[in-house]
Tab-separated table of C-alpha atoms in Angstrom:
chain	number	residue	atom	x	y	z
A	1	MET	CA	234.859	110.086	182.475
A	2	ALA	CA	238.068	109.235	184.254
A	3	VAL	CA	240.274	106.813	182.278
A	4	ALA	CA	243.655	105.278	182.479
A	5	LYS	CA	245.521	108.244	180.830
A	6	ASP	CA	244.141	110.407	183.439
A	7	VAL	CA	245.941	108.773	186.320
A	8	MET	CA	248.838	106.835	184.757
A	9	SER	CA	252.447	107.873	185.338
A	10	SER	CA	254.028	108.649	181.934
A	11	LYS	CA	257.427	109.142	183.275
A	12	PHE	CA	258.835	105.642	183.857
A	13	LYS	CA	262.060	103.723	183.279
A	14	THR	CA	261.992	100.363	181.532
A	15	LEU	CA	264.301	97.402	181.936
A	16	SER	CA	265.947	95.429	179.084
A	17	PRO	CA	265.477	91.557	179.420
A	18	ASP	CA	269.181	90.899	178.908
A	19	ILE	CA	270.494	92.812	182.014
A	20	PRO	CA	271.614	90.972	185.152
A	21	ILE	CA	269.254	90.976	188.109
A	22	SER	CA	271.940	92.904	190.009
A	23	GLU	CA	271.498	95.879	187.547
A	24	ALA	CA	267.735	95.730	187.797
A	25	VAL	CA	268.004	96.005	191.535
A	26	ARG	CA	270.142	99.190	190.992
A	27	MET	CA	267.553	100.570	188.644
A	28	PHE	CA	264.799	99.902	191.092
A	29	LYS	CA	266.653	101.879	193.729
A	30	LYS	CA	267.486	104.813	191.365
A	31	ALA	CA	263.951	104.885	190.140
A	32	SER	CA	262.591	105.115	193.666
A	33	GLU	CA	265.065	107.931	194.484
A	34	GLU	CA	264.149	109.900	191.192
A	35	GLY	CA	260.424	109.423	191.542
A	36	ARG	CA	260.442	109.971	195.311
A	37	GLN	CA	258.264	106.924	195.855
A	38	ASN	CA	259.114	103.268	196.139
A	39	VAL	CA	259.023	101.488	192.956
A	40	PHE	CA	258.055	97.875	193.427
A	41	GLY	CA	257.887	96.787	189.813
A	42	MET	CA	259.169	97.725	186.405
A	43	MET	CA	258.205	97.046	182.886
A	44	VAL	CA	260.468	95.064	180.590
A	45	THR	CA	260.633	96.071	176.856
A	46	ASP	CA	262.397	94.887	173.836
A	47	ARG	CA	264.402	96.973	171.447
A	48	ASP	CA	261.267	98.231	169.765
A	49	GLU	CA	259.841	99.480	173.103
A	50	ARG	CA	257.228	96.729	172.959
A	51	LEU	CA	256.241	95.295	176.425
A	52	ILE	CA	257.358	91.699	176.882
A	53	GLY	CA	257.092	91.431	180.617
A	54	MET	CA	257.080	92.847	184.189
A	55	LEU	CA	259.638	92.358	186.877
A	56	SER	CA	258.574	93.036	190.363
A	57	MET	CA	260.453	92.882	193.787
A	58	TYR	CA	258.338	89.827	194.410
A	59	ASP	CA	259.788	87.995	191.285
A	60	ILE	CA	263.272	88.750	192.567
A	61	LEU	CA	262.607	87.671	196.114
A	62	LEU	CA	260.852	84.568	194.980
A	63	PHE	CA	264.166	83.622	193.146
A	64	MET	CA	266.241	84.423	196.191
A	65	ARG	CA	264.105	82.273	198.463
A	66	PRO	CA	265.809	78.944	199.073
A	67	LYS	CA	264.021	75.957	197.487
A	68	HIS	CA	263.736	73.863	200.763
A	69	ILE	CA	262.772	76.750	202.948
A	70	HIS	CA	260.053	74.645	204.524
A	71	ILE	CA	262.795	72.517	206.387
A	72	TRP	CA	264.694	75.540	207.610
A	73	GLY	CA	262.194	76.483	210.292
A	74	MET	CA	263.262	73.745	212.459
A	75	MET	CA	267.043	74.421	212.223
A	76	ASP	CA	268.712	76.612	214.848
A	77	ASP	CA	272.304	76.282	213.583
A	78	ILE	CA	272.229	78.142	210.148
A	79	GLU	CA	274.818	80.696	209.251
A	80	LEU	CA	272.567	83.127	207.501
A	81	ALA	CA	275.225	85.542	206.228
A	82	GLU	CA	277.044	82.850	204.264
A	83	LEU	CA	273.674	81.725	202.807
A	84	THR	CA	272.709	85.065	201.784
A	85	ASP	CA	275.951	85.476	199.968
A	86	ASN	CA	275.530	82.050	198.297
A	87	ALA	CA	271.979	83.124	197.066
A	88	CYS	CA	273.504	86.437	195.614
A	89	ASN	CA	276.168	84.456	193.951
A	90	ARG	CA	273.654	82.242	192.176
A	91	ALA	CA	271.729	85.342	191.084
A	92	LYS	CA	274.702	86.637	189.252
A	93	SER	CA	274.008	84.484	186.212
A	94	ILE	CA	270.358	85.253	186.239
A	95	ARG	CA	268.987	87.899	183.785
A	96	VAL	CA	265.839	89.910	184.017
A	97	GLY	CA	264.281	87.972	181.172
A	98	ASP	CA	264.827	84.729	183.181
A	99	ILE	CA	262.413	85.600	185.895
A	100	MET	CA	260.193	88.102	184.601
A	101	THR	CA	256.350	87.703	184.562
A	102	THR	CA	255.583	87.202	180.932
A	103	ASP	CA	251.765	87.100	181.052
A	104	VAL	CA	251.123	90.682	181.708
A	105	ILE	CA	247.634	92.253	181.989
A	106	THR	CA	247.525	95.607	180.145
A	107	VAL	CA	244.969	98.318	179.590
A	108	ALA	CA	244.306	100.846	176.817
A	109	PRO	CA	244.664	104.592	177.554
A	110	ASP	CA	240.848	105.042	177.297
A	111	THR	CA	240.082	102.156	179.813
A	112	HIS	CA	237.668	103.229	182.556
A	113	LEU	CA	239.181	103.664	185.955
A	114	MET	CA	236.507	101.386	187.440
A	115	VAL	CA	237.483	98.596	185.117
A	116	ILE	CA	241.098	99.082	186.162
A	117	LEU	CA	240.040	98.917	189.865
A	118	ASP	CA	238.133	95.649	189.069
A	119	ILE	CA	241.287	94.026	187.424
A	120	MET	CA	243.548	95.118	190.283
A	121	ILE	CA	241.194	93.630	193.030
A	122	LYS	CA	240.491	90.499	190.890
A	123	LYS	CA	243.936	89.845	189.949
A	124	HIS	CA	245.756	91.100	193.027
A	125	ILE	CA	247.998	93.430	191.120
A	126	ARG	CA	249.191	96.941	192.016
A	127	ARG	CA	250.422	98.224	188.679
A	128	ILE	CA	249.038	97.982	185.239
A	129	PRO	CA	250.912	99.041	182.000
A	130	VAL	CA	249.005	101.287	179.537
A	131	ILE	CA	249.623	100.203	175.919
A	132	GLU	CA	249.060	102.147	172.689
A	133	ASN	CA	250.040	100.948	169.322
A	134	GLU	CA	251.824	98.005	170.966
A	135	LYS	CA	254.005	100.379	172.949
A	136	ALA	CA	254.090	101.240	176.730
A	137	ILE	CA	253.052	104.738	177.167
A	138	GLY	CA	252.414	104.700	180.967
A	139	ILE	CA	251.822	102.722	183.965
A	140	VAL	CA	248.838	102.901	186.515
A	141	TYR	CA	249.976	102.420	190.053
A	142	ILE	CA	247.539	101.599	192.558
A	143	SER	CA	248.578	104.568	194.679
A	144	ASN	CA	247.890	106.964	191.893
A	145	PHE	CA	244.543	105.484	191.508
A	146	PHE	CA	243.944	105.760	195.295
A	147	TYR	CA	244.890	109.388	195.660
A	148	HIS	CA	242.837	110.241	192.459
A	149	LEU	CA	239.763	108.746	193.990
A	150	LEU	CA	240.636	110.274	197.321
A	151	ASP	CA	240.704	113.792	196.004
A	152	ARG	CA	237.221	113.177	194.550
A	153	LEU	CA	235.872	111.664	197.744
A	154	THR	CA	237.267	114.440	200.066
A	155	ALA	CA	236.411	117.367	197.694
B	1	MET	CA	260.368	29.315	208.796
B	2	THR	CA	260.674	32.874	210.156
B	3	ILE	CA	261.212	35.430	207.437
B	4	LEU	CA	262.915	38.746	208.615
B	5	GLU	CA	261.531	41.553	206.687
B	6	GLU	CA	263.847	44.570	206.864
B	7	ARG	CA	261.669	47.702	207.207
B	8	LYS	CA	263.454	50.842	206.432
B	9	THR	CA	262.337	54.489	207.298
B	10	LEU	CA	259.931	54.956	204.334
B	11	SER	CA	257.921	51.912	205.346
B	12	GLY	CA	254.351	53.150	206.374
B	13	LEU	CA	254.917	56.470	204.746
B	14	THR	CA	252.703	57.632	201.816
B	15	VAL	CA	253.157	59.867	198.952
B	16	GLY	CA	251.038	62.532	200.679
B	17	ASN	CA	253.576	62.765	203.402
B	18	ALA	CA	256.403	63.877	201.073
B	19	MET	CA	254.792	65.387	198.072
B	20	ARG	CA	255.298	69.011	197.022
B	21	ARG	CA	252.016	70.779	196.679
B	22	GLN	CA	253.043	73.492	194.401
B	23	VAL	CA	253.009	72.206	190.782
B	24	VAL	CA	254.270	74.296	188.022
B	25	TYR	CA	252.117	74.017	184.801
B	26	LEU	CA	251.786	75.733	181.457
B	27	PRO	CA	249.510	75.099	178.457
B	28	GLN	CA	251.296	72.731	175.956
B	29	HIS	CA	251.335	75.504	173.255
B	30	THR	CA	253.499	77.708	175.488
B	31	SER	CA	256.879	78.414	174.047
B	32	ILE	CA	260.143	76.809	175.357
B	33	ASP	CA	261.290	80.315	176.086
B	34	LYS	CA	258.480	80.825	178.646
B	35	GLY	CA	258.872	77.199	179.841
B	36	ILE	CA	262.475	77.993	180.798
B	37	ASN	CA	261.244	81.193	182.559
B	38	ALA	CA	258.934	79.135	184.683
B	39	LEU	CA	261.734	76.481	185.522
B	40	ILE	CA	264.103	79.172	186.615
B	41	LYS	CA	261.683	81.337	188.594
B	42	TYR	CA	260.216	78.417	190.534
B	43	LYS	CA	263.486	76.502	190.743
B	44	VAL	CA	262.000	73.208	189.527
B	45	ASN	CA	263.553	70.667	187.240
B	46	ALA	CA	260.365	69.893	185.322
B	47	LEU	CA	256.930	71.259	184.625
B	48	LEU	CA	253.691	69.864	183.687
B	49	THR	CA	251.977	70.795	180.416
B	50	THR	CA	248.181	70.995	180.010
B	51	ASN	CA	245.916	70.298	177.080
B	52	ALA	CA	243.041	72.431	175.775
B	53	ASP	CA	240.713	71.279	178.605
B	54	GLY	CA	243.269	72.164	181.254
B	55	GLY	CA	244.123	68.453	182.011
B	56	PRO	CA	247.646	67.138	182.242
B	57	ALA	CA	249.217	66.592	178.779
B	58	GLY	CA	252.934	65.805	179.440
B	59	VAL	CA	256.181	66.623	181.216
B	60	VAL	CA	258.992	69.027	180.124
B	61	SER	CA	262.185	68.582	182.114
B	62	LYS	CA	265.511	70.247	181.836
B	63	THR	CA	266.686	67.205	180.047
B	64	ASP	CA	264.103	67.804	177.326
B	65	ILE	CA	265.220	71.625	177.293
B	66	MET	CA	268.904	70.422	176.834
B	67	GLY	CA	267.664	68.181	173.992
B	68	ALA	CA	266.087	71.126	172.278
B	69	TYR	CA	269.255	73.215	172.761
B	70	TYR	CA	271.298	70.396	171.258
B	71	ALA	CA	268.750	70.164	168.373
B	72	GLY	CA	268.994	74.059	167.687
B	73	LEU	CA	265.334	74.404	168.022
B	74	LEU	CA	264.017	77.899	168.128
B	75	LEU	CA	262.945	79.192	171.557
B	76	GLU	CA	259.542	79.969	170.140
B	77	THR	CA	258.887	76.152	169.719
B	78	PRO	CA	255.924	74.939	171.640
B	79	LEU	CA	256.532	72.775	174.589
B	80	GLN	CA	254.276	69.951	173.217
B	81	ASN	CA	257.093	69.476	170.569
B	82	ILE	CA	259.572	68.425	173.261
B	83	MET	CA	257.453	67.127	176.129
B	84	SER	CA	257.264	63.465	177.333
B	85	SER	CA	253.732	62.276	177.196
B	86	PRO	CA	251.589	61.157	179.048
B	87	PRO	CA	252.918	62.025	182.566
B	88	LEU	CA	253.186	59.336	185.058
B	89	PHE	CA	251.013	59.555	188.178
B	90	CYS	CA	250.534	58.140	191.629
B	91	ARG	CA	247.902	58.781	194.342
B	92	PRO	CA	248.407	60.560	197.739
B	93	ASP	CA	247.529	57.356	199.589
B	94	ASP	CA	250.151	55.193	197.620
B	95	SER	CA	253.082	54.056	199.737
B	96	LEU	CA	256.358	56.059	199.223
B	97	GLU	CA	258.130	52.704	198.643
B	98	SER	CA	255.761	51.931	195.725
B	99	ALA	CA	256.289	55.379	194.297
B	100	LEU	CA	260.018	55.079	194.371
B	101	GLU	CA	259.971	51.745	192.779
B	102	LYS	CA	257.837	53.135	189.979
B	103	MET	CA	260.329	55.996	189.530
B	104	ARG	CA	263.161	53.542	189.529
B	105	SER	CA	261.536	50.985	187.037
B	106	LYS	CA	260.426	53.608	184.664
B	107	GLY	CA	263.857	55.508	185.036
B	108	ILE	CA	262.053	58.753	185.832
B	109	TYR	CA	262.777	61.485	188.362
B	110	ARG	CA	259.319	62.615	189.290
B	111	LEU	CA	255.676	61.436	189.568
B	112	TYR	CA	252.613	63.778	189.464
B	113	VAL	CA	250.007	63.026	192.080
B	114	LEU	CA	246.431	62.751	191.204
B	115	GLY	CA	243.493	63.727	193.477
B	116	GLU	CA	239.939	62.603	193.382
B	117	GLY	CA	239.259	63.701	189.753
B	118	ALA	CA	240.669	62.177	186.727
B	119	GLY	CA	242.756	65.092	185.787
B	120	ASP	CA	243.090	66.698	189.315
B	121	VAL	CA	246.822	67.148	189.902
B	122	VAL	CA	247.265	67.885	193.528
B	123	GLY	CA	251.048	67.553	193.874
B	124	ALA	CA	254.464	66.300	192.514
B	125	LEU	CA	256.821	63.922	194.056
B	126	ALA	CA	260.560	64.068	193.278
B	127	TYR	CA	263.664	62.722	194.952
B	128	PRO	CA	264.596	65.981	196.665
B	129	ASP	CA	261.190	66.016	198.209
B	130	ILE	CA	261.721	62.506	199.842
B	131	VAL	CA	265.187	63.620	201.023
B	132	GLY	CA	263.717	66.701	202.595
B	133	MET	CA	261.061	64.678	204.558
B	134	LEU	CA	263.772	62.208	205.698
B	135	TYR	CA	266.103	65.040	206.686
B	136	ARG	CA	263.358	66.511	209.016
B	137	TYR	CA	262.990	63.022	210.655
B	138	CYS	CA	266.723	62.857	211.271
B	139	HIS	CA	267.013	66.309	212.568
B	140	GLU	CA	264.613	65.655	215.304
B	141	CYS	CA	265.752	62.051	216.088
B	142	LYS	CA	267.463	61.340	219.312
B	143	TYR	CA	270.460	59.837	217.470
B	144	SER	CA	270.740	63.093	215.354
B	145	HIS	CA	274.326	64.233	214.901
B	146	ARG	CA	273.152	67.694	215.956
B	147	LYS	CA	272.436	66.202	219.341
B	148	HIS	CA	275.644	64.395	219.623
B	149	LYS	CA	277.212	64.166	222.918
B	150	PRO	CA	280.464	62.411	223.352
B	151	LYS	CA	279.401	60.452	226.638
B	152	ASN	CA	276.090	59.412	225.132
B	153	PRO	CA	276.428	55.570	224.836
B	154	ALA	CA	273.728	55.344	222.364
B	155	ASP	CA	275.626	57.556	220.110
B	156	ALA	CA	278.453	55.351	219.941
B	157	ALA	CA	276.242	52.405	219.281
B	158	VAL	CA	274.744	53.948	216.171
B	159	ARG	CA	276.777	53.797	212.962
B	160	ARG	CA	276.184	56.819	210.705
B	161	PHE	CA	275.992	56.587	207.061
B	162	LYS	CA	279.083	58.132	205.468
B	163	VAL	CA	279.100	59.887	202.175
B	164	LYS	CA	281.169	57.215	200.449
B	165	GLU	CA	278.557	54.534	201.266
B	166	VAL	CA	275.951	56.350	199.243
B	167	MET	CA	277.805	58.324	196.578
B	168	THR	CA	278.125	57.296	192.917
B	169	ALA	CA	281.736	56.240	192.622
B	170	SER	CA	282.133	57.201	188.976
B	171	VAL	CA	282.515	60.813	187.858
B	172	LYS	CA	282.260	61.997	184.496
B	173	ALA	CA	284.689	64.894	183.671
B	174	CYS	CA	285.109	67.143	180.656
B	175	LEU	CA	287.801	69.633	179.811
B	176	LYS	CA	287.135	73.329	180.163
B	177	ASN	CA	287.676	73.967	176.420
B	178	ASP	CA	285.206	71.123	175.429
B	179	SER	CA	282.280	72.604	173.481
B	180	LEU	CA	278.809	72.874	175.132
B	181	MET	CA	277.673	70.343	172.370
B	182	HIS	CA	280.129	67.833	173.719
B	183	ILE	CA	279.036	68.410	177.321
B	184	MET	CA	275.397	67.775	176.214
B	185	GLU	CA	276.379	64.624	174.572
B	186	GLU	CA	278.183	63.321	177.671
B	187	LEU	CA	275.360	64.178	179.848
B	188	SER	CA	272.937	62.459	177.606
B	189	LYS	CA	275.195	59.372	177.138
B	190	TYR	CA	275.705	58.843	181.044
B	191	ARG	CA	272.351	60.221	182.170
B	192	PHE	CA	274.055	62.631	184.545
B	193	GLY	CA	272.661	65.924	185.785
B	194	ALA	CA	275.999	67.638	185.741
B	195	VAL	CA	279.619	67.212	184.651
B	196	LEU	CA	282.754	68.142	186.389
B	197	ILE	CA	285.036	70.419	184.429
B	198	THR	CA	288.699	70.122	184.640
B	199	GLU	CA	291.981	71.812	183.333
B	200	LYS	CA	294.177	69.586	180.913
B	201	ASN	CA	296.063	68.252	183.879
B	202	GLY	CA	292.892	66.931	185.513
B	203	THR	CA	292.606	69.608	188.125
B	204	PRO	CA	288.896	70.339	188.805
B	205	CYS	CA	287.930	73.997	188.003
B	206	GLY	CA	284.071	73.968	187.619
B	207	VAL	CA	280.812	72.322	187.126
B	208	VAL	CA	278.242	72.531	184.098
B	209	SER	CA	274.753	71.367	185.002
B	210	LYS	CA	271.574	70.942	182.980
B	211	THR	CA	270.448	74.229	184.792
B	212	ASP	CA	273.534	76.021	183.319
B	213	LEU	CA	272.801	74.715	179.751
B	214	THR	CA	269.049	75.648	180.254
B	215	LEU	CA	270.174	79.251	180.838
B	216	SER	CA	272.632	79.261	178.123
B	217	TYR	CA	270.000	78.233	175.674
B	218	LYS	CA	267.711	80.940	176.824
B	219	HIS	CA	270.569	83.528	176.658
B	220	GLY	CA	271.318	82.651	173.094
B	221	ILE	CA	274.795	81.332	173.833
B	222	ASP	CA	276.371	79.365	170.926
B	223	ALA	CA	276.645	75.633	171.808
B	224	LEU	CA	279.949	75.478	169.995
B	225	LEU	CA	281.462	77.774	172.839
B	226	HIS	CA	283.644	76.273	175.538
B	227	ALA	CA	282.428	74.694	178.881
B	228	GLN	CA	284.467	77.472	180.758
B	229	THR	CA	281.999	80.115	179.238
B	230	ILE	CA	279.184	78.995	181.468
B	231	MET	CA	280.584	76.738	184.029
B	232	SER	CA	279.997	77.605	187.714
B	233	SER	CA	283.026	77.651	190.081
B	234	PRO	CA	284.405	76.713	192.527
B	235	VAL	CA	283.342	73.046	192.625
B	236	ARG	CA	281.177	72.346	195.730
B	237	SER	CA	282.424	69.251	197.282
B	238	CYS	CA	282.348	67.237	200.620
B	239	GLU	CA	284.765	64.751	202.059
B	240	GLU	CA	284.171	60.953	201.360
B	241	ASN	CA	284.254	60.212	205.130
B	242	GLY	CA	282.012	62.872	206.059
B	243	PHE	CA	278.413	62.081	207.483
B	244	LEU	CA	275.759	61.805	205.011
B	245	GLU	CA	273.503	63.976	207.310
B	246	ASP	CA	276.002	66.853	206.833
B	247	ALA	CA	276.288	66.605	203.246
B	248	ILE	CA	272.508	66.515	202.815
B	249	LYS	CA	272.163	69.597	205.030
B	250	LYS	CA	274.763	71.291	202.865
B	251	MET	CA	272.848	70.537	199.795
B	252	ILE	CA	269.471	71.591	201.246
B	253	LEU	CA	270.829	74.854	202.575
B	254	THR	CA	272.724	75.839	199.339
B	255	ASP	CA	270.100	74.835	196.844
B	256	VAL	CA	272.277	72.377	195.035
B	257	HIS	CA	271.274	68.987	193.851
B	258	ARG	CA	274.731	67.421	194.081
B	259	LEU	CA	278.131	67.546	195.749
B	260	PHE	CA	281.123	66.313	194.197
B	261	VAL	CA	283.171	63.995	196.840
B	262	HIS	CA	286.744	64.378	197.482
B	263	ARG	CA	289.377	62.214	199.235
B	264	SER	CA	291.827	64.108	201.424
B	265	ALA	CA	292.585	67.079	199.162
B	266	THR	CA	289.683	68.826	197.415
B	267	GLN	CA	291.380	68.376	194.091
B	268	ASN	CA	291.117	64.530	194.247
B	269	ILE	CA	287.323	64.001	193.274
B	270	VAL	CA	286.398	60.509	193.751
B	271	GLY	CA	282.698	60.504	193.518
B	272	VAL	CA	279.382	62.492	193.324
B	273	LEU	CA	276.587	62.517	195.871
B	274	SER	CA	273.171	63.799	194.731
B	275	LEU	CA	269.948	64.034	196.471
B	276	THR	CA	268.599	61.320	194.212
B	277	ASP	CA	271.361	58.993	195.671
B	278	ALA	CA	270.384	59.953	199.075
B	279	ALA	CA	266.636	59.283	198.297
B	280	ARG	CA	267.358	55.879	196.800
B	281	LEU	CA	269.013	54.833	200.085
B	282	ARG	CA	265.432	54.768	201.259
B	283	SER	CA	266.458	55.471	204.886
B	284	GLY	CA	267.663	58.261	207.145
B	285	SER	CA	271.146	59.229	207.837
B	286	CYS	CA	272.151	56.623	210.131
B	287	HIS	CA	271.637	52.842	210.790
B	288	ALA	CA	269.350	53.512	213.866
B	289	CYS	CA	266.101	53.683	211.849
B	290	VAL	CA	266.940	50.631	209.833
B	291	SER	CA	268.072	48.421	212.695
B	292	SER	CA	265.184	49.410	214.992
B	293	ARG	CA	262.651	48.595	212.405
B	294	ILE	CA	263.849	45.187	211.528
B	295	LYS	CA	260.711	43.218	212.420
B	296	ILE	CA	259.467	39.633	212.361
B	297	ASP	CA	256.625	40.113	210.117
B	298	HIS	CA	255.116	36.601	209.743
B	299	HIS	CA	255.747	32.903	209.767
B	300	GLN	CA	255.487	30.261	207.139
């Protein structure tokens, strides 16, 4: 029986809730380079390595998106460079813990892959932390899951 | 006797035309900590709390969060301990004028919009939403500043609102070494959303808003620390003789709720213009829509 621990990545970096967003972006980039695959989300843990949230590229981009963007479509006289700088300046005071997703769906190491597949489809999520004894021990990416399945299909 | 009824831009418009359809809500037992997370993430000034049945229970605004910070409540405190209850509602078919009047008379900054069902919340209406809608009208209007042509006679005939006509002329300022506790007391006393921070000699050097204080609370910053610890700088301002249209555009594009208003030099702050001020004007950014809508409505 294939379960979470069979496909999870156990080498992962985590974020602290107290670091600024700019530092998190640097860690996303570094983790992508080291893992040779794009990292779109990272787990956020406290000092005791307990999972307290997830931060995804989507969370960061959601914050960077201007509040009144629905009005922008009709404007043809916007200086985008200046506005991007402005959004980046505003993000400087924001920390990972301020915008992370706190209601995180997790699975146990022995959760069946098909249950994980069901969660991913129903909840539209691409990565699920694996928790054991309240600590994060791995993360299942949808790509790991896909290639594991693909190997079985094409064998 | 003929009665002239002055109809402004909002006449004939409904709540449904301007409301925001994304409503941020959390169960009322959620912690203040997570509530702040939602306010920052979705860039809203308030969220709706729900009861055990999922129905609307109350409203938590940044003002309530600031009150919790001032009182020294733990971040784990449930939102229901600080929320205002019950929320005030309007309907999508209600006129914008009546909704604005309700907000003014009740002294609140937003209404939630109820759909068909009793607890079915389909939107929220706040002052920035109304300004955003008006701005879209102004932008496309033939009298728009954007379409300004020096030889256009219509342009000369239309008098544009200037910032100084709409701004609040009193500005509350605190010193940069005043404590955050003092800042919160001033904001609460004068019901302002932000306070200007100055040097001892009166030179403006920053701004502390309720958003800054909300973040400080979450970051565990001691409320006895000085304003300069968290103030945003430089002060965003506009000139008092500038067009309202341009000031609104600046606020919309830079995601700020207010601009301080200067006379001549940027150091000489004489007022503050907020999106709330612009919404209370109940019209677009020039007199064209006001004058063209003056209508003889009925006879007595």
